C-alpha cells in the first residue's frame, strides 16, 4: 500500500471508486497524517450513518445534502461545510446531486485497500 500520494492529482488520471449505490469517490492528496477525497453523489444517494476514529472536515462543493452528525440534522448547500469529531456517528442524504470534498486526519487507510 502506498503511504503518500503523487505530488499532483490530475482528475482524468484518478480512478473512481464506487463505495455505495449512487456514490463515487476519488482519492486525492494524502500522506500518513492527512487525506483529501472527492465524493460525488447522485440525488437520493445515502451516505450511511457510520463512525471512524479520524477527524473529518468536509466542504460542500456543489449540490444539497441533509447531514446528520450525532443527534443534529442540518441541510447544507454549496459553499457550506461541516466538522465531525472522532468516533461521532454521521451520515447524509443527497437532496440534489453534488460533490463533497472530505478531509481526514490521519489518512483513511481503509480507502486505499
PDB file of C-alpha atoms in Angstrom, residues 58-67 74-82 95-100:
ATOM      1  CA  UNK A  58     -15.882  18.494   4.691  1.00  0.00           C
ATOM      2  CA  UNK A  59     -16.611  21.234   2.144  1.00  0.00           C
ATOM      3  CA  UNK A  60     -19.799  21.111   0.064  1.00  0.00           C
ATOM      4  CA  UNK A  61     -18.525  21.911  -3.449  1.00  0.00           C
ATOM      5  CA  UNK A  62     -21.943  21.524  -5.098  1.00  0.00           C
ATOM      6  CA  UNK A  63     -25.413  20.108  -4.503  1.00  0.00           C
ATOM      7  CA  UNK A  64     -27.557  19.933  -1.373  1.00  0.00           C
ATOM      8  CA  UNK A  65     -27.223  17.417   1.468  1.00  0.00           C
ATOM      9  CA  UNK A  66     -29.098  16.607   4.663  1.00  0.00           C
ATOM     10  CA  UNK A  67     -26.358  15.889   7.202  1.00  0.00           C
ATOM     11  CA  UNK A  74     -28.952  20.254   9.047  1.00  0.00           C
ATOM     12  CA  UNK A  75     -29.340  20.859   5.306  1.00  0.00           C
ATOM     13  CA  UNK A  76     -26.150  22.153   3.691  1.00  0.00           C
ATOM     14  CA  UNK A  77     -25.603  23.594   0.208  1.00  0.00           C
ATOM     15  CA  UNK A  78     -22.661  24.585  -1.979  1.00  0.00           C
ATOM     16  CA  UNK A  79     -20.172  26.696  -0.023  1.00  0.00           C
ATOM     17  CA  UNK A  80     -21.089  25.205   3.369  1.00  0.00           C
ATOM     18  CA  UNK A  81     -19.004  22.790   5.404  1.00  0.00           C
ATOM     19  CA  UNK A  82     -19.015  20.610   8.487  1.00  0.00           C
ATOM     20  CA  UNK A  95     -31.101  16.056  -1.815  1.00  0.00           C
ATOM     21  CA  UNK A  96     -29.602  17.497  -5.040  1.00  0.00           C
ATOM     22  CA  UNK A  97     -26.733  15.831  -6.913  1.00  0.00           C
ATOM     23  CA  UNK A  98     -23.394  17.215  -5.829  1.00  0.00           C
ATOM     24  CA  UNK A  99     -19.835  16.828  -4.664  1.00  0.00           C
ATOM     25  CA  UNK A 100     -18.326  16.786  -1.175  1.00  0.00           C
TER      26      UNK A 100
END
